[in-house]
PDB file of C-alpha atoms in Angstrom:
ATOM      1  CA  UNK A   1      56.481 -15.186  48.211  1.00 88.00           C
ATOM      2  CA  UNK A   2      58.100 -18.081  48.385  1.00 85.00           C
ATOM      3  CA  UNK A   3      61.440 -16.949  46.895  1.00 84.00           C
ATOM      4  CA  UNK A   4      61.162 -14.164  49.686  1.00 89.00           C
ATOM      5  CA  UNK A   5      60.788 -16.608  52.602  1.00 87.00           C
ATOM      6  CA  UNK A   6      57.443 -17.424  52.814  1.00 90.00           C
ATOM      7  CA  UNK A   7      56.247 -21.027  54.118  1.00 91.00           C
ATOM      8  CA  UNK A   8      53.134 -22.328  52.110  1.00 91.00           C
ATOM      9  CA  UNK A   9      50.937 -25.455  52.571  1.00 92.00           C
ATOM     10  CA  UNK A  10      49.601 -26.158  48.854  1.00 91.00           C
ATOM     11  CA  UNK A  11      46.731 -29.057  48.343  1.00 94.00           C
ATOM     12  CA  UNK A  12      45.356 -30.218  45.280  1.00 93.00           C
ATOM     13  CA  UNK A  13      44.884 -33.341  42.978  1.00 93.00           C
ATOM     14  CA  UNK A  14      45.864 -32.683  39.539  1.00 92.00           C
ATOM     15  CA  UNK A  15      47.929 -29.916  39.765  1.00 90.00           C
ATOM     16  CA  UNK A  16      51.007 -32.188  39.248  1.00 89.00           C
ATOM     17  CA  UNK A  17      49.072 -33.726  36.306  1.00 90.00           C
ATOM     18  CA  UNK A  18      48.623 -30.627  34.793  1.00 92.00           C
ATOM     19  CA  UNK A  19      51.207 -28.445  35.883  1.00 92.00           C
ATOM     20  CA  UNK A  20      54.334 -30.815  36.749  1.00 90.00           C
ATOM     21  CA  UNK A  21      57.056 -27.991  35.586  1.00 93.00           C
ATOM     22  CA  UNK A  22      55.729 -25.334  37.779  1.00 90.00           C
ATOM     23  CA  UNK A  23      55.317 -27.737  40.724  1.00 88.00           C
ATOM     24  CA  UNK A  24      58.687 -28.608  40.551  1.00 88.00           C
ATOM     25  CA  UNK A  25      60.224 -25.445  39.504  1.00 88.00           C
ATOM     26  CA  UNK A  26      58.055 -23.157  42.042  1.00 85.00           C
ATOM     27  CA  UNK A  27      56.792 -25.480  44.868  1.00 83.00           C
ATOM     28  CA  UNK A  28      60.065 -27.512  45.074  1.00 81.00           C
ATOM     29  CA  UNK A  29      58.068 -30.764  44.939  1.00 84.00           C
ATOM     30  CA  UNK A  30      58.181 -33.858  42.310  1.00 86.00           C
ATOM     31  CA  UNK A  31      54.936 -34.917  40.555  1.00 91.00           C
ATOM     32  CA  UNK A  32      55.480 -38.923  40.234  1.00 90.00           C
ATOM     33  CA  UNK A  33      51.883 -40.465  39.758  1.00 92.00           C
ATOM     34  CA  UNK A  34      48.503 -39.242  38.553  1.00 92.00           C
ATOM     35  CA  UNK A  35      46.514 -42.068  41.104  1.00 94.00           C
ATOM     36  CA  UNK A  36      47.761 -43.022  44.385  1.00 94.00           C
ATOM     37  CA  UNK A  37      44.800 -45.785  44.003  1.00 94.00           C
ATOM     38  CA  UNK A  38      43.426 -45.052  47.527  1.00 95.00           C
ATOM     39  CA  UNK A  39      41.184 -42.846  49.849  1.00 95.00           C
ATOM     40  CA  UNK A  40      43.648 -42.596  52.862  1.00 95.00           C
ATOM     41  CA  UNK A  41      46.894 -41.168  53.784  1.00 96.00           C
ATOM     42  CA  UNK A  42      48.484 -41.382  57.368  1.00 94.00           C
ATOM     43  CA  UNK A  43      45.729 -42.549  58.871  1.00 94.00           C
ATOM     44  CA  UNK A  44      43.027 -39.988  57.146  1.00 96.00           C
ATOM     45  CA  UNK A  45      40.304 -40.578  54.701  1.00 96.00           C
ATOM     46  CA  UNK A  46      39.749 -38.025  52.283  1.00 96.00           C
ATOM     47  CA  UNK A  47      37.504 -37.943  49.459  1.00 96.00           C
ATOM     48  CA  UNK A  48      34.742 -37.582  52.392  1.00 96.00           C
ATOM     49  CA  UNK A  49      32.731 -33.927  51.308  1.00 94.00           C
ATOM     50  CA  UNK A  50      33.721 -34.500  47.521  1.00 95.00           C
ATOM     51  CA  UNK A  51      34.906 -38.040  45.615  1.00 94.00           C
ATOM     52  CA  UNK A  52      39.025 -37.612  44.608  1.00 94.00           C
ATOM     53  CA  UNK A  53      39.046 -39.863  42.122  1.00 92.00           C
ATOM     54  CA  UNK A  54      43.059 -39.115  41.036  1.00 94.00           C
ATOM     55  CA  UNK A  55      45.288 -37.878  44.187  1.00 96.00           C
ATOM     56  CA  UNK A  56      48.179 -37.162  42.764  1.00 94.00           C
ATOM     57  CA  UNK A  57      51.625 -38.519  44.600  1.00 94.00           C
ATOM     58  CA  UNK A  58      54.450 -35.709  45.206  1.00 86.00           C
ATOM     59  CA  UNK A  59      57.711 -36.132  46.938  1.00 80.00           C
ATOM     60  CA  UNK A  60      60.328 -33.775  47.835  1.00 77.00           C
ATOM     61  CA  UNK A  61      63.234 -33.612  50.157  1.00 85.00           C
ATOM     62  CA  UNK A  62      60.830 -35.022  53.539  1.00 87.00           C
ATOM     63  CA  UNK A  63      57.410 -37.430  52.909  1.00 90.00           C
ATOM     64  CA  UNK A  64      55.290 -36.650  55.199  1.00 89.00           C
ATOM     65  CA  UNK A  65      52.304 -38.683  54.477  1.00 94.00           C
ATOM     66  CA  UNK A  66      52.041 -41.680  52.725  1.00 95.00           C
ATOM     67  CA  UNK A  67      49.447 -42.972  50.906  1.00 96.00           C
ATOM     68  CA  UNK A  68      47.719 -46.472  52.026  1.00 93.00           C
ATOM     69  CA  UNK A  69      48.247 -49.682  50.484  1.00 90.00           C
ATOM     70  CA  UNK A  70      51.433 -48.577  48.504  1.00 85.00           C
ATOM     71  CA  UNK A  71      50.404 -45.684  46.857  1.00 85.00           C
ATOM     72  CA  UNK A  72      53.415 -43.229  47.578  1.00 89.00           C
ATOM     73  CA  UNK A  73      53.844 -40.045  49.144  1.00 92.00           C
ATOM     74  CA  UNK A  74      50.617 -38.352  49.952  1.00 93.00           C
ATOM     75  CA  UNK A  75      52.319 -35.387  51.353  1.00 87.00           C
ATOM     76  CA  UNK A  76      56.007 -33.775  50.893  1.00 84.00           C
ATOM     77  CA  UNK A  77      58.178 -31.116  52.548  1.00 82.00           C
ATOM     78  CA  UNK A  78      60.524 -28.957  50.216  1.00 79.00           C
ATOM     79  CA  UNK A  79      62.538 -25.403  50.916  1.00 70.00           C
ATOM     80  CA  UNK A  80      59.395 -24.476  52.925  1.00 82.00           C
ATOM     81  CA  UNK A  81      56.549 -25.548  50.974  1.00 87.00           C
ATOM     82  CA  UNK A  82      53.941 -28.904  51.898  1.00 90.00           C
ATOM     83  CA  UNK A  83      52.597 -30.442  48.611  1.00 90.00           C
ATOM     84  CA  UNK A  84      49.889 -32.715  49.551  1.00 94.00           C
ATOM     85  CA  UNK A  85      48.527 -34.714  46.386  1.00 94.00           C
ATOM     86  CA  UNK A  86      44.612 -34.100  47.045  1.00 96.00           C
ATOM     87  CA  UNK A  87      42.251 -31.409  48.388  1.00 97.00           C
ATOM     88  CA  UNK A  88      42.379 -30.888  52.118  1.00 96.00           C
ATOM     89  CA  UNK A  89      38.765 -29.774  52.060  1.00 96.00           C
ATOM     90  CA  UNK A  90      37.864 -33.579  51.231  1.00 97.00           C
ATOM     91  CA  UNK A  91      39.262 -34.979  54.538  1.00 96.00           C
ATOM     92  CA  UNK A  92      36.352 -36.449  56.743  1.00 95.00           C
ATOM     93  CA  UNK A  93      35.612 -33.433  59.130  1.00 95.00           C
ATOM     94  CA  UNK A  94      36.445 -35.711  62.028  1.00 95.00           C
ATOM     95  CA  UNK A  95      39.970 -35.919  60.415  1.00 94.00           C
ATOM     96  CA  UNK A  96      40.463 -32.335  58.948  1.00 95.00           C
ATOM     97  CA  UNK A  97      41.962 -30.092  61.913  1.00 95.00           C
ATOM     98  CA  UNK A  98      44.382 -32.921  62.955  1.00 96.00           C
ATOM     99  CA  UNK A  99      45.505 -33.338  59.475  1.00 96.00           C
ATOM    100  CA  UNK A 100      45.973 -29.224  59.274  1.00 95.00           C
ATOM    101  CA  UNK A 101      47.827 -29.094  62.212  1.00 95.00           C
ATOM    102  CA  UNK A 102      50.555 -31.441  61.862  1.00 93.00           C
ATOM    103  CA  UNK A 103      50.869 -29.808  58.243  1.00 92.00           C
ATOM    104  CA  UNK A 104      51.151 -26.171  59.691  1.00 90.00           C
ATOM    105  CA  UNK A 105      53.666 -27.505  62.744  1.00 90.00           C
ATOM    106  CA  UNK A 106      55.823 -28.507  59.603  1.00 88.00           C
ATOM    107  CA  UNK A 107      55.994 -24.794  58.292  1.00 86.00           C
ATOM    108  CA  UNK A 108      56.333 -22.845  61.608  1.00 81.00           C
TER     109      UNK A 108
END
């Protein structure tokens, strides 16, 4: 899909942990920390429906979000894909469709 074109928005904490090659070979993002250390990036908390105890940090040719308090990239841009270091569904509901929509204005 992504090879063909295709934009994607991919969230998740541990996934660079885990599966650092295939980030970086099929996402187009880096994996460079296991704990960002905090519970907010650009201005919104996650870790609100579910605790996110490790959000990973990811970087790639554009950061988008960074974390709080010096934690690194929360959120990076690469060859069409967002990789955004912890699960979007653990934003505080307040924050979650602002936080979705600047990610999707990235990939239109």
């Amino acid at each position: 899909y992504i090879d063909d074109g295709g934009s994607l928005v991919m969230s998740a904490s541990e996934l660079g942990y885990n599966e650092a090659s295939w980030v970086s070979s099929t996402l187009h993002a880096t994996y460079t920390s296991d704990d960002a250390g905090t519970s907010t990036a650009a201005g919104y908390t996650f870790g609100v429906a579910y605790d996110e105890d490790y959000p990973d940090v990811f970087t790639g040719s554009a950061v988008l979000w960074t974390y709080t308090g010096g934690g690194g990239a929360a959120g990076g841009w690469d060859d069409r894909v967002i990789m955004v270091g912890f699960p979007l569904e653990t934003l505080d509901p307040s924050d979650r469709a602002a936080a979705v929509q600047e990610l999707v204005a990235w990939v239109e």
